[in-house]
Coordinates of C-alpha atoms and ligand atoms in Angstrom, one line a residue:
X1 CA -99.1 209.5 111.4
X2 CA -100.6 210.3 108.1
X3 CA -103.1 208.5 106.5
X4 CA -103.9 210.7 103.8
X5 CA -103.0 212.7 101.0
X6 CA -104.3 215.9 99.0
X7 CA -103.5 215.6 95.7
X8 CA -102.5 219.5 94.4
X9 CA -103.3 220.2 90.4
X10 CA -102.5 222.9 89.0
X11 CA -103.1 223.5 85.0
X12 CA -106.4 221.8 84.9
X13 CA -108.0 224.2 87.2
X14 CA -107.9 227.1 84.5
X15 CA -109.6 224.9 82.4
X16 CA -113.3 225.8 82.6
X17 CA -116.3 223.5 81.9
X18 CA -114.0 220.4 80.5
X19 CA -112.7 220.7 84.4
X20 CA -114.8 217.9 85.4
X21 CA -113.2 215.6 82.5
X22 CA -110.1 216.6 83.7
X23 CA -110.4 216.0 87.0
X24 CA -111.9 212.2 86.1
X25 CA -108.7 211.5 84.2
X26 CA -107.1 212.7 87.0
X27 CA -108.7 210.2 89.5
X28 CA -108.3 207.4 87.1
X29 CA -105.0 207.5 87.1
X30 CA -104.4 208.1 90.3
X31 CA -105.8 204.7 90.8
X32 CA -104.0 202.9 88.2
X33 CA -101.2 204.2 89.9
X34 CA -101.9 203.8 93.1
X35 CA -102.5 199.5 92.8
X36 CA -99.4 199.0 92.4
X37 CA -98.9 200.1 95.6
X38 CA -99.3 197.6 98.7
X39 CA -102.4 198.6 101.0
X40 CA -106.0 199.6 100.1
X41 CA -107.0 203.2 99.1
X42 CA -109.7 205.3 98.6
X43 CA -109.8 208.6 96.0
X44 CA -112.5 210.9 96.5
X45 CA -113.3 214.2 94.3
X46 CA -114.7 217.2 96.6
X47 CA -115.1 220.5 96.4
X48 CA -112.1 220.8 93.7
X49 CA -109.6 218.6 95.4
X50 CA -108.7 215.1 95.3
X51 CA -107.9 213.3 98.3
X52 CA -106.1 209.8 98.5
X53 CA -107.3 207.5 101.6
X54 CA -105.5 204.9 102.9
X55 CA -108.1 202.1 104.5
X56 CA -105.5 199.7 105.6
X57 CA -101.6 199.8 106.5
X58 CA -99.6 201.2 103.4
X59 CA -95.8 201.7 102.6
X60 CA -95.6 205.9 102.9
X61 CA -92.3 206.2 100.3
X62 CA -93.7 203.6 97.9
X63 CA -97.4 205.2 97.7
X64 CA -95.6 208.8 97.3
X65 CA -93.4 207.7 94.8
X66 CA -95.7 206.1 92.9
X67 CA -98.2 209.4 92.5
X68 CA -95.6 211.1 91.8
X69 CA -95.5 209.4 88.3
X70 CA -99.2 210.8 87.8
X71 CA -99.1 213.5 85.6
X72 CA -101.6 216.5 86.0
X73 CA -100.2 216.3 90.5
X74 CA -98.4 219.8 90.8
X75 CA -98.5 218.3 94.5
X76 CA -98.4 215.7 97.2
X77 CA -99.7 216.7 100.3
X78 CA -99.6 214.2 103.0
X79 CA -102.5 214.6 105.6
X80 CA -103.4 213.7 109.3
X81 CA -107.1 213.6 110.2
X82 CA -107.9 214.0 113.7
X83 CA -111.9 213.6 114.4
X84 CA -113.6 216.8 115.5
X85 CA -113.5 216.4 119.7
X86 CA -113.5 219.8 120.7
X87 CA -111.0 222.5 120.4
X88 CA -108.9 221.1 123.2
X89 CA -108.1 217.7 121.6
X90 CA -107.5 219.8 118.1
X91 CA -104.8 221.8 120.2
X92 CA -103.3 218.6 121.5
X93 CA -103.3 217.2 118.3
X94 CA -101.9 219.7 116.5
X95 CA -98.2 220.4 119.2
X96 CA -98.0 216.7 118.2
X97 CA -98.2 217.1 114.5
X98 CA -95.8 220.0 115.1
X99 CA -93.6 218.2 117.4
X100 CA -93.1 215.3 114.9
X101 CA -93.4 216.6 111.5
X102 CA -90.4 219.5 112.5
X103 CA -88.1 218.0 115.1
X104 CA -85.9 220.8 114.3
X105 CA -87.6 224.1 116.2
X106 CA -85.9 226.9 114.4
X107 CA -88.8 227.7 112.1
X108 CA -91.6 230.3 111.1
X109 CA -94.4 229.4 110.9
X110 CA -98.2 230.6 110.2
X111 CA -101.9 228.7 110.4
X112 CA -104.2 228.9 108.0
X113 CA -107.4 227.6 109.1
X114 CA -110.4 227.1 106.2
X115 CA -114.1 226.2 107.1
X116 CA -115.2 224.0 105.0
X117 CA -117.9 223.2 107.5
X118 CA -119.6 226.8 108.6
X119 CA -120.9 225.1 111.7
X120 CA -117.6 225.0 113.5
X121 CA -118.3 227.1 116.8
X122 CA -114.7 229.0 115.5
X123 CA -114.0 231.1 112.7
X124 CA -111.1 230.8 110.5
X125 CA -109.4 233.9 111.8
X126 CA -110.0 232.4 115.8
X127 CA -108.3 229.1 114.8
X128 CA -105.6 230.9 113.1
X129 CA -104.9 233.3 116.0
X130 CA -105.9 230.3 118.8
X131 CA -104.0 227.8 117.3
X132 CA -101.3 230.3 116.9
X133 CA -101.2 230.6 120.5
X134 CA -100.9 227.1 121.7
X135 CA -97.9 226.4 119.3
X136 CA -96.5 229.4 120.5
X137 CA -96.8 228.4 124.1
X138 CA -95.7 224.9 123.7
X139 CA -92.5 225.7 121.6
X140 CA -91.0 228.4 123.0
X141 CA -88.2 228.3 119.7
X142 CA -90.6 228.4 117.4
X143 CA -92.1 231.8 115.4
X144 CA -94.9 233.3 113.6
X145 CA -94.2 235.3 110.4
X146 CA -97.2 235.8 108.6
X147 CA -95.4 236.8 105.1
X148 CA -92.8 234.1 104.5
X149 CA -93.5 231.7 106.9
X150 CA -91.3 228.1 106.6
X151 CA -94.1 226.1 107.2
X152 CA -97.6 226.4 106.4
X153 CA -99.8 224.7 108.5
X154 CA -103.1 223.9 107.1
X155 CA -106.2 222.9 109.3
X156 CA -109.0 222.3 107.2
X157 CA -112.3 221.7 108.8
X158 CA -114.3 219.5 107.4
X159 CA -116.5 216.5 109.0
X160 CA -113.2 215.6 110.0
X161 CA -110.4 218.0 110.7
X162 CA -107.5 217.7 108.2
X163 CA -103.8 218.5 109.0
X164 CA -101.0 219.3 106.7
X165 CA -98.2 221.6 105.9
X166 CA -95.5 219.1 103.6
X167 CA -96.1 219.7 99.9
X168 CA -93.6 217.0 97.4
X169 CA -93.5 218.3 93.8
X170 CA -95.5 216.1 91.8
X171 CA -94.6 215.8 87.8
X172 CA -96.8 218.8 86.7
X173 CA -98.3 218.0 83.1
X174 CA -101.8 216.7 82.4
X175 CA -103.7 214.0 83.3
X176 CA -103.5 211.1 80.5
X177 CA -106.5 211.0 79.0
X178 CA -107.1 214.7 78.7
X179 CA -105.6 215.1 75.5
X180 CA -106.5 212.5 72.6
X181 CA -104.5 209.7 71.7
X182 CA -101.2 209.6 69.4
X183 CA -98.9 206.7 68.2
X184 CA -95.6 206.5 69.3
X185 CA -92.9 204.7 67.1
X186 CA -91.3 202.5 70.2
X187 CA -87.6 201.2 69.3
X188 CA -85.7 199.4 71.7
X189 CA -83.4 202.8 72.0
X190 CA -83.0 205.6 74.6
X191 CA -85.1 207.9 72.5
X192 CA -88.4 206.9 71.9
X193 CA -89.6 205.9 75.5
X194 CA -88.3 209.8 76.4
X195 CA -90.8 211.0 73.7
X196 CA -93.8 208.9 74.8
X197 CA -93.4 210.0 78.5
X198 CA -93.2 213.6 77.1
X199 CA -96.5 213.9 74.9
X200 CA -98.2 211.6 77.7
X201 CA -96.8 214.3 80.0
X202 CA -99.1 216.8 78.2
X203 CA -102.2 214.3 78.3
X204 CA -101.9 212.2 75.5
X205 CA -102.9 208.8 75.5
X206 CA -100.0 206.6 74.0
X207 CA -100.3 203.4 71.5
X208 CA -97.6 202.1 70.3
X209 CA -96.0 200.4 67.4
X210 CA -92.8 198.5 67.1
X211 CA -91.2 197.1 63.8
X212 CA -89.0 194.3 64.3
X213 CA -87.1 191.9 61.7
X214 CA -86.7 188.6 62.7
X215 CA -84.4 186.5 62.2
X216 CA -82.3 189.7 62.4
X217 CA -83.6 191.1 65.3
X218 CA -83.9 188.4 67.6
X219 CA -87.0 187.8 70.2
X220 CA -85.1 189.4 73.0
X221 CA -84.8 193.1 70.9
X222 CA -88.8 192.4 70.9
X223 CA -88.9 191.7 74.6
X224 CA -86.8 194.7 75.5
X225 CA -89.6 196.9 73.9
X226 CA -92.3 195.1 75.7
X227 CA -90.2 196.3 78.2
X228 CA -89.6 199.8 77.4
X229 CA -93.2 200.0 77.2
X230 CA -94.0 198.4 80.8
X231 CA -91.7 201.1 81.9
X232 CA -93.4 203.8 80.3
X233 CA -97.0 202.5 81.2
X234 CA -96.0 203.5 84.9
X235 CA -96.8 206.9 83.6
X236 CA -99.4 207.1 80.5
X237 CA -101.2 204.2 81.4
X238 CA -101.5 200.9 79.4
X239 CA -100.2 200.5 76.3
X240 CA -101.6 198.9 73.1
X241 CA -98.6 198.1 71.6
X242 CA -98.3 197.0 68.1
X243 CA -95.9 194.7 66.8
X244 CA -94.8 195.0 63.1
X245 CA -93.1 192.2 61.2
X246 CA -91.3 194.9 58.8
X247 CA -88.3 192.1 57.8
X248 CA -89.7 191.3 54.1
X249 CA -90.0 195.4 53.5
X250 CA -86.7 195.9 54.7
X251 CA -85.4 193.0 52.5
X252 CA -87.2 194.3 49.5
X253 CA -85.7 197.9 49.8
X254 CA -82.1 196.6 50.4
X255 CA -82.5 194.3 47.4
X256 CA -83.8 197.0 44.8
X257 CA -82.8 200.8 46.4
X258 CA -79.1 202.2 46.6
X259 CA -78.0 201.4 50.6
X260 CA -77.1 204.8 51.2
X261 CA -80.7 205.6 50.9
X262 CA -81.4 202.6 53.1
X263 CA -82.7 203.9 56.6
X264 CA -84.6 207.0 55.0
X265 CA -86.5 205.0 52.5
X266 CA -87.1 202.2 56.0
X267 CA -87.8 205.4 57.7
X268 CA -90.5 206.2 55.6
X269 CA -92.4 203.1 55.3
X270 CA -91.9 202.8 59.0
X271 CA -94.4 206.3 59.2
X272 CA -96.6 205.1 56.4
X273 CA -97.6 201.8 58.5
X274 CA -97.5 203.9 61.5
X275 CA -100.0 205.9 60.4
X276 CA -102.2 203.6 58.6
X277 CA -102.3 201.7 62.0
X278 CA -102.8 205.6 63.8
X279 CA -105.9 206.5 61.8
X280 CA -107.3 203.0 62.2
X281 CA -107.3 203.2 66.4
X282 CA -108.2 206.7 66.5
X283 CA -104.4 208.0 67.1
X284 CA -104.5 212.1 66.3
X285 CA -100.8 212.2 65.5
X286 CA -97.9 210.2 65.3
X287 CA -94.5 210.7 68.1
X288 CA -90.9 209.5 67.3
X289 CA -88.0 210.2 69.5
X290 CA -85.6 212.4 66.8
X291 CA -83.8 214.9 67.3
X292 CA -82.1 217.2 64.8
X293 CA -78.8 216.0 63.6
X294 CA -78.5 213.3 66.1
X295 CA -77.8 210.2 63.1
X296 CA -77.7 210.7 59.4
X297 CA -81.8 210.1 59.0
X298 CA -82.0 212.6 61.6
X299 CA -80.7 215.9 59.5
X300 CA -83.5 218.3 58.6
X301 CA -83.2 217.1 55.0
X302 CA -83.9 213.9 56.4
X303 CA -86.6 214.6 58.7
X304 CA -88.3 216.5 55.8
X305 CA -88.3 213.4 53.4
X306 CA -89.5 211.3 56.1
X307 CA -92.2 213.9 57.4
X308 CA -93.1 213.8 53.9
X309 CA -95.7 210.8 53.7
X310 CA -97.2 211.1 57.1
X311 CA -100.4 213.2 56.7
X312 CA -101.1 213.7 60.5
X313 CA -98.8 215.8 62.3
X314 CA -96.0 214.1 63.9
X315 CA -94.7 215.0 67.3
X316 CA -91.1 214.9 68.1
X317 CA -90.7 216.4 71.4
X318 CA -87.1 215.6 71.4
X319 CA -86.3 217.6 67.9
X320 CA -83.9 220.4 69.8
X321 CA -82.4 218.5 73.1
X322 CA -78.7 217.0 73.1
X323 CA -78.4 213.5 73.9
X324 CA -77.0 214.2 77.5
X325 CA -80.6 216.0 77.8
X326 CA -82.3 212.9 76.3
X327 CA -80.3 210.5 78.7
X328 CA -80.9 212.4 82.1
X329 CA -84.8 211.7 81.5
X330 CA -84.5 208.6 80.7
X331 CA -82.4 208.1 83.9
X332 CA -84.9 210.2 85.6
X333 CA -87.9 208.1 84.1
X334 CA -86.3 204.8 85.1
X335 CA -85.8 203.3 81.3
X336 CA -82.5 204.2 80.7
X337 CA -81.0 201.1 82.0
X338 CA -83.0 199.2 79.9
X339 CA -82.2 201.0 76.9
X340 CA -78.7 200.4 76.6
X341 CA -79.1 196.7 76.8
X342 CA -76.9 195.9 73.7
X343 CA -79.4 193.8 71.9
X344 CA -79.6 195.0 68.0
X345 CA -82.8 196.6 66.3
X346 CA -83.6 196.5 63.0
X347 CA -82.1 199.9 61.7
X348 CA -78.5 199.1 62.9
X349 CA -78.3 195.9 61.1
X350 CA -79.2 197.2 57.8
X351 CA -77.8 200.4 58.2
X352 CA -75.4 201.6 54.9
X353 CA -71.3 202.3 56.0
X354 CA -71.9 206.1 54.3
X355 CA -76.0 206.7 54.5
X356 CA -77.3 210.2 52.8
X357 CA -77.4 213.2 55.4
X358 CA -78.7 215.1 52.7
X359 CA -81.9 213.3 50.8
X360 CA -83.7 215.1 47.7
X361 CA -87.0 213.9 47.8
X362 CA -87.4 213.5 43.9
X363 CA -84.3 211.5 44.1
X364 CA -85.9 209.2 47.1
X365 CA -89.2 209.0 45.1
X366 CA -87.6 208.2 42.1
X367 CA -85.4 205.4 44.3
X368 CA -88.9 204.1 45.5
X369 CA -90.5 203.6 42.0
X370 CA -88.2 200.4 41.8
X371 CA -90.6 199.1 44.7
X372 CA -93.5 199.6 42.3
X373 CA -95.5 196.3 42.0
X374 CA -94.0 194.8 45.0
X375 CA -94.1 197.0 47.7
X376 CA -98.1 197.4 48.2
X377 CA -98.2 193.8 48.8
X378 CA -95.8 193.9 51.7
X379 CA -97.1 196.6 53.1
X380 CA -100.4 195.2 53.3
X381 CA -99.0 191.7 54.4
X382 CA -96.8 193.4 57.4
X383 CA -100.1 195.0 58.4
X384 CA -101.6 191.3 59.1
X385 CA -98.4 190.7 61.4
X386 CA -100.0 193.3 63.5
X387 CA -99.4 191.7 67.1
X388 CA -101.4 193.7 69.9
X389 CA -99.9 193.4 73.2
X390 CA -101.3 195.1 76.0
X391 CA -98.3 196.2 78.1
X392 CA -99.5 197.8 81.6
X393 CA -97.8 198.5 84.9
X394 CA -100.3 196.3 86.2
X395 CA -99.0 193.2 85.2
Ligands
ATP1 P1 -84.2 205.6 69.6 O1 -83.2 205.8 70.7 O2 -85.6 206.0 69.9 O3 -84.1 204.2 69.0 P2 -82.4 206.6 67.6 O4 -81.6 207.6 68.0 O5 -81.9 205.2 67.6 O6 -83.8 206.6 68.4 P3 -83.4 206.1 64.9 O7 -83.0 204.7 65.0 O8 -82.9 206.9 63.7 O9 -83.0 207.0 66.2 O10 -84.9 206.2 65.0 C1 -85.6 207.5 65.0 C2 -87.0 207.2 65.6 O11 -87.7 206.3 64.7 C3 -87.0 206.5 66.9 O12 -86.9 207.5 68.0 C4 -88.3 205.9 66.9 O13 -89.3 206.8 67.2 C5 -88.5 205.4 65.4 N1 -88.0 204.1 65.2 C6 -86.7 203.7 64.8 N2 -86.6 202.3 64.7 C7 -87.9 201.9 65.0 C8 -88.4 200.5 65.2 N3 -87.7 199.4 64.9 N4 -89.7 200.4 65.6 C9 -90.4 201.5 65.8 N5 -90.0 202.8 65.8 C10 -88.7 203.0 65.4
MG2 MG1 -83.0 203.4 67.4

């Protein structure tokens, strides 16, 4: 019965003159989200709404749950159009909507009719109180209660006549694209794919950048990023995903610095290349997925050493959530199952039996200076690894 939807947005409404930007990303990624999705649609900007069109047959669940992974949607709304023949056919049409969308009579309900066309022969207060009348008389169960009605039933005229009174909760958030662009440090842990969704979720564009360390992290750790990152694409978009050959660095540091300061020093040359690759592809800020106190590198004496030679802000959306928090996302996102696959990353296999949970930074530095001559080199060097993959949802 429906073959439409109105898309609802909320937060991008308020938002003045750049409404018209916001609305495009909007549209855009509607459509990205929207091909995966058998059948052929059309999305069309009016008036401030969006409406989605099916042309041809589609799968209802699979095209609703697949907006609802478009962030900026406060709502789904799906729609019937009934041509404009007369008020007759409109009543006729609309006891059928009724009859079908509620089988279940024992409901309030209220019209409200809008003109979007001001040369219906009706106004909005005549189709509200006729259209009133006809459900009335057709469902004798059935009730009007202007204030808190269960069901709103919406009859828009336009050239067409649009039906609908069903609103699903869409993600909320902002469309991606509405917000810059940041780099997300993408391990193959539960973490990190939770942080990216949650920046995208406020607009931001996501690149990312994986370090991996063969032969210690074998090419199946790499693949279940790429993954990771597919999964995520399903919600900011495609992913330029840079892959870091960091092995050489990580030898170099377990060779010359004390292994208890292992993972922070990794940790830090980690953000360094991060955000040498960030400022290079127009990346505004950098996004991890810590947390306070989660791991040893993850105390706030840790976080501050590591913070310590990143210049652009970084973003950890996760910094005050518990782990339970972190994992009901990820469960809710769809990555969780992938995350737990037990292949290894390059921070548990070097990882020290009794790391630092307390860092001094002069200490660190001082640690680092027996890099000096060395470590420039390598840095540069894993820099040419740089692998681009484009991960998208699309392929
Ligand atoms: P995650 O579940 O995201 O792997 P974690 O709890 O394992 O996080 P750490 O291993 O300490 O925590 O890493 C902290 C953050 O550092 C990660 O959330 C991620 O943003 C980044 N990170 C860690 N390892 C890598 C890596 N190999 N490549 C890219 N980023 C990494
Ligand atoms: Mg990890």
């Amino acid at each position: 019965m429906f073959t439409a939807f109105l898309i609802k947005y909320a937060e991008i409404g308020i938002k003045g003159k750049n409404r018209h930007l916001f609305e495009e990303a909007l549209a855009k990624q509607i459509k990205y989200a929207l091909k995966r999705c058998e059948g052929e649609f059309k999305v069309t900007r009016t008036q401030g709404r969006i409406y989605v069109d099916a042309l041809s047959d589609f799968d209802y669940d699979e095209t609703v749950e697949n907006l609802k992974t478009v962030f900026g949607v406060s709502g789904i709304c799906p729609v019937k159009y009934v041509e404009d023949e007369g008020f007759e056919k409109l009543s006729e049409e609309i006891v059928k909507y009724m009859d079908e969308v509620y089988p279940d009579k024992n409901i309030t309900f209220k019209v409200n009719a809008r003109r979007a066309r001001k040369n219906y022969p009706k106004s909005s207060m005549e189709i509200n109180a006729d259209l009133g009348g006809v459900i009335l008389d057709a469902f004798p169960e059935i009730r009007v209660d202007v204030h808190k009605p269960d069901v709103m039933l919406n009859v828009e005229i336009r050239e067409k006549i649009y039906i609908y009174s069903e609103e699903i909760p869409g993600p909320g958030g902002m469309p991606v694209g509405s917000n810059g662009k940041a780099m997300l440090l993408l391990s193959g842990g539960i973490d990190s794919p939770v942080a990216g969704y949650m920046v995208a979720k406020r607009g931001v564009k996501i690149d990312a950048v994986y370090f991996h360390a063969p032969p210690y992290t074998s090419d199946r750790a790499k693949q279940k990023v790429v993954d990771l990152a597919k999964l995520v694409s399903r919600y900011t978009g495609p992913i330029y995903l840079h892959v870091i050959n960091f092995t050489d660095i990580q030898l170099a540091i377990y060779e010359k610095c004390p292994h208890e300061e292992l993972t922070i020093i990794m940790r830090r040359y980690m953000m360094k290349i991060a955000e040498t690759i960030a400022k290079e592809t127009e990346c505004l800020g950098l996004i991890t997925g810590e947390s306070i106190g989660q791991v040893a590198s993850q105390t706030i004496q840790s976080l501050a050493v590591t913070n310590e030679v990143c210049t652009l802000p970084v973003f950890r959306p996760l910094i005050g959530f518990d782990k339970m928090e972190i994992v009901d996302i990820s469960e809710k996102i769809g990555t969780y199952e992938t995350s737990i696959l037990p292949y290894e990353d390059c921070c548990t296999i070097f990882v020290a039996k009794h790391p630092v949970t307390k860092p001094n930074l002069n200490v660190i530095k001082r640690h680092e200076k027996n890099l000096d001559g060395v470590i420039d080199e390598l840095m540069q060097k894993a820099l040419e690894t740089d692998e681009v993959i484009i991960v998208s949802s699309e392929n």
